[in-house]
Coordinates of C-alpha atoms and ligand atoms in Angstrom, one line a residue:
X169 CA 0.0 0.0 0.0
X170 CA 3.0 2.3 0.0
X171 CA 5.3 3.2 -2.9
X172 CA 9.0 2.7 -3.1
X173 CA 11.5 4.1 -5.6
X174 CA 15.3 3.8 -5.7
X175 CA 18.0 4.9 -8.1
X176 CA 21.7 4.2 -8.5
X177 CA 23.7 5.8 -11.4
X178 CA 25.4 8.9 -12.5
X179 CA 22.5 11.4 -12.4
X180 CA 21.6 13.7 -9.5
X181 CA 19.1 11.4 -7.8
X182 CA 16.8 13.8 -5.9
X183 CA 14.7 14.9 -8.9
X184 CA 14.4 11.3 -10.1
X185 CA 13.1 10.2 -6.7
X186 CA 10.7 13.1 -6.3
X187 CA 9.3 12.5 -9.8
X188 CA 9.2 8.8 -9.1
X189 CA 7.2 9.3 -5.9
X190 CA 4.7 11.5 -7.8
X191 CA 4.1 8.5 -10.1
X192 CA 3.6 6.2 -7.1
X193 CA 1.5 8.6 -5.0
X194 CA -1.6 6.6 -5.9
X195 CA -0.3 3.8 -3.7
X196 CA -0.4 5.9 -0.6
X197 CA -0.1 9.6 0.2
X198 CA -0.1 10.4 3.9
X199 CA 3.6 11.1 4.2
X200 CA 6.8 10.7 2.2
X201 CA 10.5 10.8 2.4
X202 CA 13.9 10.5 0.6
X203 CA 17.3 9.3 1.7
X204 CA 20.3 10.0 -0.4
X205 CA 24.0 9.0 0.0
X206 CA 25.9 12.2 0.4
X207 CA 28.4 12.5 -2.4
X208 CA 30.7 14.8 -0.5
X209 CA 31.0 12.5 2.5
X210 CA 30.5 9.0 1.3
X211 CA 29.9 7.8 4.9
X212 CA 26.7 9.8 5.4
X213 CA 23.1 9.4 4.5
X214 CA 20.9 12.5 4.2
X215 CA 17.3 12.0 4.9
X216 CA 14.2 14.3 4.6
X217 CA 10.7 13.3 5.4
X218 CA 7.4 15.1 5.6
X219 CA 3.8 14.6 6.4
X220 CA 1.2 15.0 3.6
X221 CA 1.4 14.8 -0.2
X222 CA 4.7 14.6 -2.3
X223 CA 4.3 18.4 -2.9
X224 CA 5.1 19.0 0.8
X225 CA 8.2 16.9 0.5
X226 CA 9.2 18.6 -2.7
X227 CA 9.0 21.9 -1.0
X228 CA 10.9 20.8 2.0
X229 CA 13.9 19.4 0.1
X230 CA 14.3 22.7 -1.7
X231 CA 15.9 24.1 1.5
X232 CA 18.1 21.1 2.1
X233 CA 21.4 20.3 0.4
X234 CA 20.7 16.9 -1.0
X235 CA 23.3 16.0 -3.6
X236 CA 24.1 12.5 -4.6
X237 CA 23.6 9.8 -7.2
X238 CA 22.2 7.0 -5.1
X239 CA 19.1 7.2 -3.1
X240 CA 15.8 5.7 -2.0
X241 CA 12.3 7.2 -1.4
X242 CA 8.9 6.2 -0.1
X243 CA 5.3 7.4 -0.1
X244 CA 3.4 6.0 2.8
X245 CA -0.1 4.7 3.6
X246 CA -0.1 4.2 7.3
X247 CA -0.6 0.7 8.8
X248 CA 1.5 0.8 12.0
X249 CA 1.7 4.1 13.8
X250 CA 0.0 7.4 13.0
X251 CA 0.7 9.8 10.2
X252 CA 3.7 11.7 11.6
X253 CA 7.1 12.7 10.3
X254 CA 8.7 10.2 12.7
X255 CA 6.7 7.4 11.2
X256 CA 7.4 8.4 7.6
X257 CA 10.0 6.3 5.7
X258 CA 12.9 5.9 5.0
X259 CA 13.9 4.6 8.5
X260 CA 17.4 4.6 10.0
X261 CA 19.1 2.0 12.2
X262 CA 20.9 3.3 15.2
X263 CA 24.1 4.7 13.6
X264 CA 22.2 6.4 10.8
X265 CA 24.3 4.6 8.2
X266 CA 21.7 2.1 7.2
X267 CA 18.4 3.3 5.8
X268 CA 15.4 1.4 4.6
X269 CA 12.0 1.9 2.9
X270 CA 9.4 -0.8 3.1
X271 CA 6.0 -1.7 1.8
X272 CA 4.1 -4.4 3.6
X273 CA 3.5 -5.5 7.2
X274 CA 5.8 -7.2 9.6
X275 CA 3.5 -9.4 11.6
X276 CA 5.9 -10.4 14.4
X277 CA 7.2 -6.9 14.9
X278 CA 6.3 -6.8 18.6
X279 CA 8.3 -9.9 19.4
X280 CA 11.2 -8.6 17.4
X281 CA 11.0 -5.2 19.0
X282 CA 11.1 -6.7 22.5
X283 CA 14.4 -8.3 21.8
X284 CA 15.9 -5.4 19.8
X285 CA 14.9 -2.8 22.3
X286 CA 17.6 -4.0 24.7
X287 CA 20.4 -2.6 22.5
X288 CA 18.6 -0.3 20.0
X289 CA 16.8 3.0 20.3
X290 CA 13.6 3.3 18.3
X291 CA 12.3 6.6 17.1
X292 CA 9.0 5.6 15.4
X293 CA 5.9 3.3 16.0
X294 CA 6.4 1.6 12.7
X295 CA 7.0 -2.1 12.0
X296 CA 9.5 -1.0 9.3
X297 CA 12.0 0.5 11.8
X298 CA 12.3 -2.9 13.4
X299 CA 13.7 -4.2 10.1
X300 CA 16.3 -1.4 10.0
X301 CA 17.6 -2.4 13.5
X302 CA 17.4 -6.1 12.8
X303 CA 19.5 -5.7 9.6
X304 CA 21.9 -3.6 11.6
X305 CA 22.2 -6.3 14.1
X306 CA 23.2 -8.8 11.5
X307 CA 25.5 -6.5 9.6
X308 CA 29.0 -7.8 9.6
X309 CA 30.3 -6.0 6.4
X310 CA 28.1 -7.8 3.8
X311 CA 24.9 -5.9 3.4
X312 CA 23.0 -8.4 1.4
X313 CA 23.8 -11.2 3.8
X314 CA 22.6 -8.9 6.7
X315 CA 19.3 -8.3 4.9
X316 CA 18.9 -12.0 4.1
X317 CA 19.6 -13.1 7.7
X318 CA 17.3 -10.5 9.1
X319 CA 14.5 -11.5 6.7
X320 CA 14.8 -15.1 7.9
X321 CA 13.5 -13.9 11.3
X322 CA 10.6 -12.0 9.9
X323 CA 7.0 -13.0 9.5
X324 CA 4.9 -10.9 7.2
X325 CA 5.1 -9.2 3.8
X326 CA 7.6 -6.9 2.4
X327 CA 8.9 -5.1 -0.7
X328 CA 11.9 -3.3 0.6
X329 CA 15.0 -1.3 -0.4
X330 CA 18.1 -0.8 1.8
X331 CA 21.1 1.6 1.5
X332 CA 24.2 1.6 3.7
X333 CA 26.7 4.4 3.8
X334 CA 29.6 1.9 3.8
X335 CA 28.3 0.5 0.4
X336 CA 27.7 3.6 -1.7
X337 CA 27.6 1.5 -4.9
X338 CA 24.8 -0.8 -3.8
X339 CA 21.0 -0.9 -3.2
X340 CA 19.6 -4.1 -1.8
X341 CA 16.0 -4.9 -2.7
X342 CA 13.9 -7.8 -1.4
X343 CA 10.4 -8.9 -2.1
X344 CA 7.8 -11.1 -0.3
X345 CA 4.2 -10.2 -1.0
X346 CA 4.7 -6.6 -2.1
X347 CA 5.8 -5.9 -5.6
X348 CA 9.2 -4.6 -6.7
X349 CA 10.5 -4.0 -10.2
X350 CA 14.0 -3.3 -11.3
X351 CA 14.6 -1.0 -14.2
X352 CA 17.7 -1.5 -16.3
X353 CA 19.3 1.6 -17.9
X354 CA 22.6 2.6 -19.4
X355 CA 25.0 2.8 -16.4
X356 CA 22.0 3.3 -14.1
X357 CA 19.4 1.1 -12.4
X358 CA 16.1 1.8 -10.8
X359 CA 13.9 -0.1 -8.4
X360 CA 10.3 0.7 -7.6
X361 CA 6.9 -0.6 -6.6
X362 CA 5.8 -0.5 -10.2
X363 CA 7.4 0.5 -13.5
X364 CA 5.9 4.0 -13.8
X365 CA 8.8 5.9 -12.0
X366 CA 11.3 4.5 -14.5
X367 CA 9.4 4.8 -17.8
X368 CA 11.0 8.1 -18.7
X369 CA 14.4 6.4 -18.5
X370 CA 14.0 2.8 -19.5
X371 CA 11.4 0.2 -20.6
X372 CA 13.6 -2.7 -19.7
X373 CA 12.5 -4.2 -16.5
X374 CA 12.7 -7.3 -14.3
X375 CA 10.0 -8.2 -11.8
X376 CA 11.2 -9.6 -8.6
X377 CA 9.3 -12.7 -7.4
X378 CA 8.4 -13.5 -3.8
X379 CA 11.4 -14.8 -1.8
X380 CA 14.0 -13.0 -4.0
X381 CA 16.6 -10.5 -3.0
X382 CA 18.6 -8.4 -5.4
X383 CA 21.9 -6.6 -5.1
X384 CA 21.7 -3.6 -7.5
X385 CA 24.6 -1.6 -8.8
X386 CA 24.7 1.1 -11.4
X387 CA 26.0 -1.2 -14.0
X388 CA 24.1 -4.4 -13.2
X389 CA 22.3 -6.4 -10.6
X390 CA 22.3 -10.0 -9.2
X391 CA 19.2 -11.7 -7.9
X392 CA 19.3 -14.4 -5.2
X393 CA 16.8 -16.6 -3.4
X394 CA 16.8 -16.5 0.4
X395 CA 19.1 -19.5 0.4
X396 CA 21.8 -17.6 -1.4
X397 CA 21.3 -19.3 -4.8
X398 CA 21.6 -17.0 -7.8
X399 CA 18.4 -16.7 -9.8
X400 CA 18.4 -15.9 -13.6
X401 CA 15.8 -13.3 -14.3
X402 CA 14.0 -12.7 -17.5
X403 CA 14.2 -9.1 -18.8
X404 CA 10.8 -7.8 -20.0
X405 CA 10.0 -4.8 -22.2
X406 CA 7.2 -2.5 -20.9
X407 CA 4.8 -1.3 -23.6
X408 CA 3.4 1.8 -21.7
X409 CA 5.2 5.0 -22.4
X410 CA 5.7 7.8 -19.9
X411 CA 3.3 10.0 -21.7
X412 CA 0.5 7.5 -21.4
X413 CA 1.0 7.8 -17.7
X414 CA 0.4 11.6 -17.8
X415 CA -2.8 13.6 -17.7
X416 CA -2.6 14.6 -21.4
X417 CA -4.2 18.0 -20.8
X418 CA -7.1 16.8 -18.6
X419 CA -7.5 18.3 -15.2
X420 CA -7.4 15.0 -13.5
X421 CA -6.3 11.5 -14.2
X422 CA -9.8 10.3 -13.5
X423 CA -11.3 12.5 -16.3
X424 CA -8.5 11.4 -18.7
X425 CA -9.2 7.8 -17.8
X426 CA -12.9 8.1 -18.4
X427 CA -12.3 9.6 -21.8
X428 CA -9.6 6.9 -22.5
X429 CA -12.4 4.3 -22.6
X430 CA -13.2 4.1 -26.3
X431 CA -9.5 3.7 -27.1
X432 CA -8.6 1.2 -24.5
X433 CA -11.7 -0.7 -25.2
X434 CA -10.5 -1.2 -28.7
X435 CA -7.1 -2.3 -27.3
X436 CA -8.9 -4.8 -25.1
X437 CA -10.8 -6.6 -27.9
X438 CA -8.3 -6.1 -30.7
X439 CA -7.2 -9.5 -32.2
X440 CA -9.3 -11.4 -29.7
X441 CA -12.5 -12.0 -31.8
X442 CA -13.3 -13.9 -35.0
X443 CA -16.2 -12.5 -36.8
X444 CA -16.4 -15.4 -39.3
X445 CA -16.8 -17.9 -36.6
X446 CA -18.8 -15.6 -34.3
X447 CA -16.5 -16.3 -31.4
X448 CA -13.5 -15.0 -29.4
X449 CA -10.1 -16.4 -28.9
X450 CA -8.5 -15.6 -25.6
X451 CA -5.4 -17.8 -25.7
X452 CA -4.4 -17.1 -22.1
X453 CA -7.2 -19.4 -21.0
X454 CA -4.7 -22.3 -21.6
X455 CA -7.6 -24.8 -22.1
X456 CA -8.6 -26.9 -25.1
X457 CA -12.2 -27.0 -26.3
X458 CA -12.8 -30.3 -24.5
X459 CA -11.6 -28.9 -21.2
X460 CA -13.7 -25.8 -21.7
X461 CA -16.8 -27.9 -22.3
X462 CA -16.2 -29.7 -19.0
X463 CA -16.4 -26.4 -17.0
X464 CA -19.7 -26.6 -15.2
X465 CA -19.3 -23.8 -12.7
X466 CA -17.5 -20.4 -12.8
X467 CA -16.4 -18.4 -9.8
X468 CA -15.5 -14.8 -10.2
X469 CA -13.4 -13.3 -7.3
X470 CA -12.7 -9.7 -7.1
X471 CA -13.0 -6.6 -4.8
X472 CA -14.7 -3.2 -5.2
X473 CA -15.2 -2.0 -8.8
X474 CA -13.7 -5.3 -10.2
X475 CA -16.5 -7.2 -8.3
X476 CA -19.2 -5.1 -10.0
X477 CA -17.5 -5.8 -13.3
X478 CA -17.7 -9.4 -12.3
X479 CA -21.4 -9.2 -11.6
X480 CA -21.9 -8.1 -15.2
X481 CA -19.7 -11.0 -16.2
X482 CA -22.0 -13.4 -14.4
X483 CA -24.9 -12.3 -16.6
X484 CA -22.8 -12.9 -19.7
X485 CA -21.5 -16.3 -18.6
X486 CA -24.9 -17.6 -17.6
X487 CA -26.8 -16.2 -20.5
X488 CA -24.3 -17.0 -23.3
X489 CA -22.7 -20.2 -22.0
X490 CA -25.3 -21.5 -19.6
X491 CA -22.6 -22.0 -16.9
X492 CA -23.8 -21.3 -13.4
X493 CA -21.6 -18.4 -12.2
X494 CA -21.0 -16.9 -8.8
X495 CA -19.4 -13.7 -7.9
X496 CA -17.5 -13.7 -4.6
X497 CA -16.0 -10.7 -2.9
X498 CA -12.4 -11.9 -2.5
X499 CA -12.2 -11.1 1.2
X500 CA -15.2 -13.3 1.9
X501 CA -14.3 -16.1 -0.5
X502 CA -11.0 -16.9 1.2
X503 CA -12.5 -17.5 4.6
X504 CA -15.7 -19.4 3.9
X505 CA -14.3 -22.7 2.8
X506 CA -15.4 -22.4 -0.8
X507 CA -16.6 -25.4 -2.7
X508 CA -14.3 -26.0 -5.7
X509 CA -13.8 -29.0 -7.8
X510 CA -11.8 -29.8 -11.0
X511 CA -14.6 -28.6 -13.2
X512 CA -14.8 -25.2 -11.5
X513 CA -13.1 -22.4 -13.4
X514 CA -12.1 -19.4 -11.2
X515 CA -11.3 -16.0 -12.6
X516 CA -9.6 -13.5 -10.4
X517 CA -10.3 -10.0 -11.6
X518 CA -8.1 -7.1 -10.6
X519 CA -6.9 -3.8 -12.1
X520 CA -3.7 -3.6 -10.0
X521 CA -3.1 -7.3 -9.8
X522 CA -1.8 -6.6 -6.3
X523 CA -5.0 -6.5 -4.2
X524 CA -4.1 -8.6 -1.2
X525 CA -7.6 -10.0 -0.7
X526 CA -7.9 -11.1 -4.3
X527 CA -4.4 -12.6 -4.2
X528 CA -5.2 -14.6 -1.0
X529 CA -8.4 -15.8 -2.7
X530 CA -6.4 -17.0 -5.7
X531 CA -4.1 -18.9 -3.4
X532 CA -7.0 -20.4 -1.6
X533 CA -8.7 -21.5 -4.8
X534 CA -5.5 -23.0 -6.1
X535 CA -5.0 -24.9 -2.8
X536 CA -8.5 -26.4 -3.4
X537 CA -7.4 -27.6 -6.9
X538 CA -9.2 -25.0 -9.0
X539 CA -7.9 -23.7 -12.4
X540 CA -7.5 -20.0 -11.7
X541 CA -7.2 -17.5 -14.5
X542 CA -6.5 -13.8 -14.1
X543 CA -8.3 -10.9 -15.7
X544 CA -5.7 -8.3 -14.8
X545 CA -4.5 -4.9 -16.0
X546 CA -1.0 -4.5 -14.6
X547 CA 1.4 -6.6 -16.6
X548 CA 3.7 -8.7 -14.5
X549 CA 1.7 -8.0 -11.3
X550 CA 1.5 -10.7 -8.7
X551 CA -2.0 -12.0 -9.5
X552 CA -1.0 -12.1 -13.2
X553 CA 1.9 -14.2 -12.3
X554 CA 0.4 -16.5 -9.8
X555 CA -2.7 -17.5 -11.8
X556 CA -2.5 -20.4 -14.2
X557 CA -3.1 -18.2 -17.2
X558 CA -5.5 -15.4 -18.1
X559 CA -5.9 -12.2 -20.0
X560 CA -4.6 -8.7 -19.7
X561 CA -7.3 -6.2 -20.1
X562 CA -5.0 -3.6 -21.8
X563 CA -6.5 -0.6 -20.1
X564 CA -3.1 1.1 -19.8
X565 CA -2.0 2.8 -16.6
X566 CA -4.9 3.7 -14.4
X567 CA -3.6 6.2 -11.9
X568 CA -6.8 7.8 -10.4
X569 CA -7.8 5.9 -7.3
X570 CA -11.3 5.6 -8.6
X571 CA -11.3 2.9 -11.2
X572 CA -13.1 3.7 -14.5
X573 CA -11.5 2.4 -17.7
X574 CA -10.3 -0.8 -16.0
X575 CA -14.0 -1.6 -15.2
X576 CA -15.0 -1.3 -18.8
X577 CA -12.2 -3.4 -20.1
X578 CA -12.8 -6.1 -17.4
X579 CA -16.4 -6.3 -18.7
X580 CA -15.2 -6.5 -22.3
X581 CA -12.9 -9.4 -21.5
X582 CA -15.6 -11.3 -19.6
X583 CA -18.1 -10.8 -22.5
X584 CA -15.4 -12.2 -24.9
X585 CA -14.8 -15.2 -22.6
X586 CA -18.6 -15.7 -22.4
X587 CA -18.9 -15.7 -26.2
X588 CA -16.0 -18.2 -26.4
X589 CA -17.6 -20.6 -24.0
X590 CA -21.0 -19.9 -25.4
X591 CA -20.1 -20.8 -28.9
X592 CA -18.8 -24.2 -27.6
X593 CA -21.9 -24.8 -25.5
X594 CA -25.0 -23.1 -26.9
X595 CA -25.1 -19.9 -28.8
X596 CA -25.4 -19.9 -32.6
X597 CA -23.0 -18.5 -35.2
X598 CA -25.5 -15.7 -35.8
X599 CA -25.7 -14.7 -32.1
X600 CA -22.0 -14.8 -31.8
X601 CA -21.6 -12.5 -34.8
X602 CA -24.3 -10.2 -33.6
X603 CA -22.5 -9.8 -30.2
X604 CA -19.2 -9.1 -31.8
X605 CA -20.6 -6.6 -34.2
X606 CA -22.3 -4.9 -31.3
X607 CA -18.9 -4.9 -29.4
X608 CA -17.3 -3.3 -32.4
X609 CA -19.8 -0.4 -32.2
X610 CA -19.2 0.3 -28.5
X611 CA -16.3 2.8 -28.9
X612 CA -18.3 5.0 -31.2
X613 CA -21.3 4.8 -28.9
X614 CA -19.1 5.7 -25.9
X615 CA -18.2 8.9 -27.8
X616 CA -21.9 9.6 -28.1
X617 CA -22.2 9.3 -24.4
X618 CA -19.4 11.8 -24.0
X619 CA -21.6 14.3 -25.9
X620 CA -23.8 14.3 -22.7
X621 CA -20.9 15.6 -20.7
X622 CA -22.1 19.2 -20.5
X623 CA -25.6 18.0 -19.5
X624 CA -24.1 15.8 -16.8
X625 CA -22.0 18.7 -15.5
X626 CA -25.2 20.8 -15.2
X627 CA -26.9 18.0 -13.3
X628 CA -23.8 17.8 -11.0
X629 CA -24.2 21.5 -10.3
X630 CA -27.9 21.1 -9.5
X631 CA -27.5 18.0 -7.3
X632 CA -24.0 18.5 -5.7
X633 CA -25.4 19.7 -2.3
X634 CA -27.6 16.8 -1.6
X635 CA -26.4 14.6 1.2
X636 CA -27.7 11.2 0.2
X637 CA -28.4 9.4 -3.1
X638 CA -30.1 6.2 -4.1
X639 CA -28.9 4.4 -7.2
X640 CA -31.3 1.9 -8.8
X641 CA -31.0 -0.5 -11.7
X642 CA -32.4 -3.9 -12.6
X643 CA -30.9 -7.0 -14.2
X644 CA -27.6 -6.2 -15.8
X645 CA -27.9 -2.6 -14.8
X646 CA -28.0 -3.4 -11.1
X647 CA -24.2 -3.7 -11.0
X648 CA -24.1 -0.4 -12.9
X649 CA -26.1 1.2 -10.1
X650 CA -23.7 -0.3 -7.6
X651 CA -20.7 1.0 -9.5
X652 CA -22.3 4.5 -9.9
X653 CA -22.9 4.6 -6.1
X654 CA -19.3 3.5 -5.3
X655 CA -17.9 6.2 -7.6
X656 CA -20.0 8.9 -6.0
X657 CA -19.2 8.0 -2.4
X658 CA -15.5 7.4 -2.9
X659 CA -14.6 10.6 -4.6
X660 CA -17.3 13.1 -3.4
X661 CA -17.8 11.6 0.1
X662 CA -21.6 11.9 -0.4
X663 CA -23.5 9.0 1.1
X664 CA -25.2 6.8 -1.5
X665 CA -26.6 3.3 -1.7
X666 CA -27.5 1.1 -4.6
X667 CA -30.4 -1.4 -4.9
X668 CA -32.0 -3.5 -7.5
X669 CA -35.2 -1.6 -8.6
X670 CA -37.4 -4.4 -7.3
X671 CA -35.9 -4.3 -3.8
X672 CA -36.8 -0.7 -3.2
X673 CA -40.2 -1.5 -1.9
X674 CA -38.7 -3.9 0.7
X675 CA -37.1 -1.1 2.7
X676 CA -35.2 1.6 1.1
X677 CA -38.3 3.3 -0.1
X678 CA -38.7 4.5 3.4
X679 CA -35.7 6.9 2.9
X680 CA -37.3 8.7 0.0
X681 CA -38.2 12.3 0.3
X682 CA -37.6 15.5 -1.7
X683 CA -34.1 15.6 -0.1
X684 CA -33.1 12.1 -1.3
X685 CA -32.5 12.0 -5.1
X686 CA -32.6 8.8 -7.0
X687 CA -30.3 8.0 -9.9
X688 CA -32.1 5.3 -12.0
X689 CA -31.1 3.4 -15.0
X690 CA -34.1 2.8 -17.1
X691 CA -33.0 1.8 -20.6
X692 CA -35.0 0.0 -23.3
X693 CA -34.5 -3.7 -22.4
X694 CA -36.6 -6.5 -21.1
X695 CA -36.9 -4.9 -17.7
X696 CA -37.9 -1.5 -19.0
X697 CA -41.6 -1.7 -17.9
X698 CA -40.6 -3.0 -14.4
X699 CA -38.2 -0.2 -14.0
X700 CA -40.8 2.3 -15.1
X701 CA -43.1 1.1 -12.4
X702 CA -40.4 1.6 -9.8
X703 CA -39.8 5.1 -11.0
X704 CA -43.5 5.9 -10.7
X705 CA -43.3 4.8 -7.1
X706 CA -40.4 7.2 -6.5
X707 CA -42.3 10.0 -8.2
X708 CA -45.2 9.4 -5.8
X709 CA -42.8 10.0 -2.9
X710 CA -41.5 13.3 -4.5
X711 CA -37.9 12.3 -4.6
X712 CA -35.9 14.0 -7.3
X713 CA -35.1 11.7 -10.2
X714 CA -32.2 11.5 -12.6
X715 CA -32.8 9.0 -15.4
X716 CA -30.3 7.2 -17.6
X717 CA -32.6 6.4 -20.6
X718 CA -32.2 5.1 -24.1
X719 CA -31.8 7.7 -26.9
X720 CA -35.2 8.5 -28.4
X721 CA -37.3 7.3 -25.3
X722 CA -39.7 10.3 -25.3
X723 CA -41.8 8.6 -22.6
X724 CA -38.9 9.1 -20.1
X725 CA -39.7 12.8 -20.1
X726 CA -43.1 12.0 -18.4
X727 CA -41.2 10.6 -15.4
X728 CA -38.3 13.0 -14.9
X729 CA -37.0 16.3 -16.1
X730 CA -33.4 15.3 -15.6
X731 CA -32.4 12.7 -18.2
X732 CA -29.1 11.5 -19.6
X733 CA -29.6 9.8 -22.9
X734 CA -27.4 6.9 -23.9
X735 CA -27.3 4.9 -27.2
X736 CA -29.1 1.6 -27.5
X737 CA -27.0 -1.6 -27.6
X738 CA -27.5 -5.3 -26.9
X739 CA -28.6 -5.9 -23.4
X740 CA -25.5 -7.7 -22.3
X741 CA -23.3 -4.7 -23.4
X742 CA -25.4 -2.0 -21.7
X743 CA -23.1 -1.6 -18.7
X744 CA -20.3 -0.6 -21.1
X745 CA -22.2 2.5 -21.9
X746 CA -24.5 3.1 -19.0
X747 CA -21.7 3.3 -16.4
X748 CA -20.0 6.3 -18.1
X749 CA -22.6 8.9 -17.2
X750 CA -22.4 7.8 -13.6
X751 CA -18.6 8.1 -13.7
X752 CA -18.9 11.6 -15.1
X753 CA -21.6 12.6 -12.6
X754 CA -19.4 11.5 -9.7
X755 CA -16.4 13.2 -11.2
X756 CA -18.1 16.6 -11.7
X757 CA -19.8 16.6 -8.3
X758 CA -16.4 15.8 -6.6
X759 CA -14.7 18.6 -8.5
X760 CA -17.4 21.1 -7.7
X761 CA -17.2 20.1 -4.0
X762 CA -13.4 20.7 -4.1
X763 CA -12.5 17.1 -3.4
X764 CA -9.1 15.6 -4.3
X765 CA -10.6 13.6 -7.1
X766 CA -7.5 11.5 -8.0
X767 CA -6.5 10.8 -4.4
X768 CA -9.6 10.7 -2.3
X769 CA -9.1 10.6 1.5
X770 CA -8.5 7.3 3.2
X771 CA -8.1 5.3 0.0
X772 CA -5.2 3.9 -1.9
X773 CA -5.0 2.6 -5.5
X774 CA -3.5 -0.7 -4.7
X775 CA -4.9 -2.2 -1.5
X776 CA -2.1 -4.6 -0.4
X777 CA -3.3 -5.0 3.2
X778 CA -6.1 -7.1 4.4
Ligands
LIG103 O1 -6.8 -3.4 -8.3 P1 -8.1 -4.0 -8.0 O2 -9.0 -4.0 -9.3 O3 -8.0 -5.4 -7.5 O4 -8.8 -3.1 -6.9 C1 -10.0 -3.5 -6.4 C2 -10.6 -2.4 -5.6 O5 -9.8 -2.0 -4.5 C3 -10.9 -1.2 -6.4 O6 -11.7 -1.5 -7.5 C4 -11.5 -0.1 -5.6 O7 -12.8 -0.4 -5.2 C5 -11.5 1.2 -6.3 N1 -11.3 2.3 -5.5 C6 -12.9 1.6 -7.0 O8 -12.9 2.7 -7.7

C-alpha cells in the first residue's frame, strides 16, 4: 500500500526520486521521504521526510542540500503508527548509516522489538523501523547477507530497499508479497513498486518474485533466493510509455481515464475475436475445447469495482454459456471454505493485480485444486503471475484511485470469454456474430455518451449539495447502479446506496423524500416496464429523479426532467455505456465540491493490506 523508488547511477538522484514518488502517489499519500547517499561524505546518508502529499516533501527538500547519485524514497499509507514525520519512511538504524524503505506488514514486529529494544533505540511506531535495526544487528560488512539473515527472522510481507553508507555503490531490494520492479538503464538502475517511475528512462524491467533479493549496482544487478542461490531473471519490455501515464491535458487522471475508454476498449478486444466464426479467442485461458466444455461452474473473485464488473460477467457467462456463475468478494471467499472441484473455473479480476484479498483468494482457490485464471490490467503483477493463465485487459496505466477504464475493459474481456464458452456450448454463429458486431460499435457509442458531458455537468451543479443518493438498476444494470454509487461515495464523500429496482419496496423506499435524489437506469431492455413502475413509485414520494434512458425514449420525459440519454445496444453490453454517465456525474460533483478527485481521502489505489 506504499510506494518505493530507488536509483543508482550517475545522475543527481533527488529529482528522479521526487518525480518517481509522484508517479507512485496513488499507492499511498499520507507522508513521504527520501534518503540520499551524500556525495561529498560517502559515509553519510541525508534524509528528509514530511507529512502529507509529495508536494510537501518537494517543498521541504528545496531548502536542504541533498546531492548524490544514489538514493531511495517512499510514499506512505499508514498501517502501524500514526501519520507523523517520525513514522514516515525511510527509516534509519541506530548509527544512521543504514536506511530502509518498506511496503508491507511485519506481523511479528512486537516480538522482534522486544528483543531489539535492549540494544537499539527506536524513534517511530512503525514495524519497518524494526527491520532497520534487525538488519543492523546482523550486519558484519556484507549488506546483502545482513538483509537476508534479518529477513529469515521476519513473518509478514515486504517489498523493501536498503542503503548503507559503507556501500555507496549498492542498493539491496527484497520482495515477499509486495511488488518490486528493477529498471535497467545505461549505467544506471532503478527499483520501484511498479514501472511508472522509470518509464521516462527505460522500458527494460525485471519483476522480482516472492522470496527474492537483489543486489543492485549502477552497471548491473544479481538476484538471489533467500538461500543464497543466484536466480536468472527474464528481462521484459514495458509497452506503456511515460506520456501514457500523464494527464494529457485533462484536469485530473480520472477524467482522462474516463475519456480513454473508447480507445482502451479497442485495445482490449483487438485481435481477440473472430467475426467469421462468431467467437472469441482468448489464448491465455490455456484450455482446449474439451476442457472448456467440461467447465460446469464459474467463480469470479474480485474486490470493489472489479467485483461489480464481475457481476456483469455473471450475466454474460450464464446467458451465453449457460454456466452457473457466482461472484464472490475476495475477502469473503478466502474465509468461507469455498466449494471448488476440478470442473470449476475461477477467474480473479483485478486492475492492479496486487490486491491482497484477491491474491489470497487466488491462493485459496488453487489450494483447493481450481484452475485460476487472471483478468488483470497491470502486466507482471503478482496476480497475473500467480494465476494459471488469463488475459490482460489492456486498459493502460490507471492512476486515479477511482477505477473507471479498468472496469469497462474487465467487462469487455468477460463478455469475450462468455462468447468463447457460449459458442462451444449453446449460442449460434449468428448470435456470436451479432454480439461481436455490437462490441465493435461500442467505442463510437461511448463517444456519443461523452456528448452528454455538459448536460451531466449541469446535473452535477444542480445536485451537488444533496447529502444522500439512491442508485437503482435492474438486471444487468443493477451492477451499474452499484458502481455509480461507489464512484460517487469514494470521490465526493456523499452518502449513497444502490439497490435492484425491485428491492426498493422492501425497505429503502422509506428513505425517499424531496431531499433524497434517485439516480435510476431505465433503458429499453426486457426490464424497462418493471423499472418504469419503480420510477412511478419514486415520483409518488416526491424524490428528485435523474434517469439514464435510451436515446429516443420520449416517454422518459413523463417521469423526470433530468435525463441522460445513452445509445441503444445489446442488453449484455449495456453496462459498457450506462456506467459512463455515472462516472462523469461522480467526477463533476467531486470537482465542484473541491475534493481531491484523483486521491480521495483514506483510500489507496492498490490495496495490499487485508
Ligand atoms: O486493483 P483491483 O482492481 O484489484 O482493486 C479492487 C478495488 O480495490 C478497487 O476497485 C476499488 O474499489 C476502487 N477504489 C474503485 O474505484
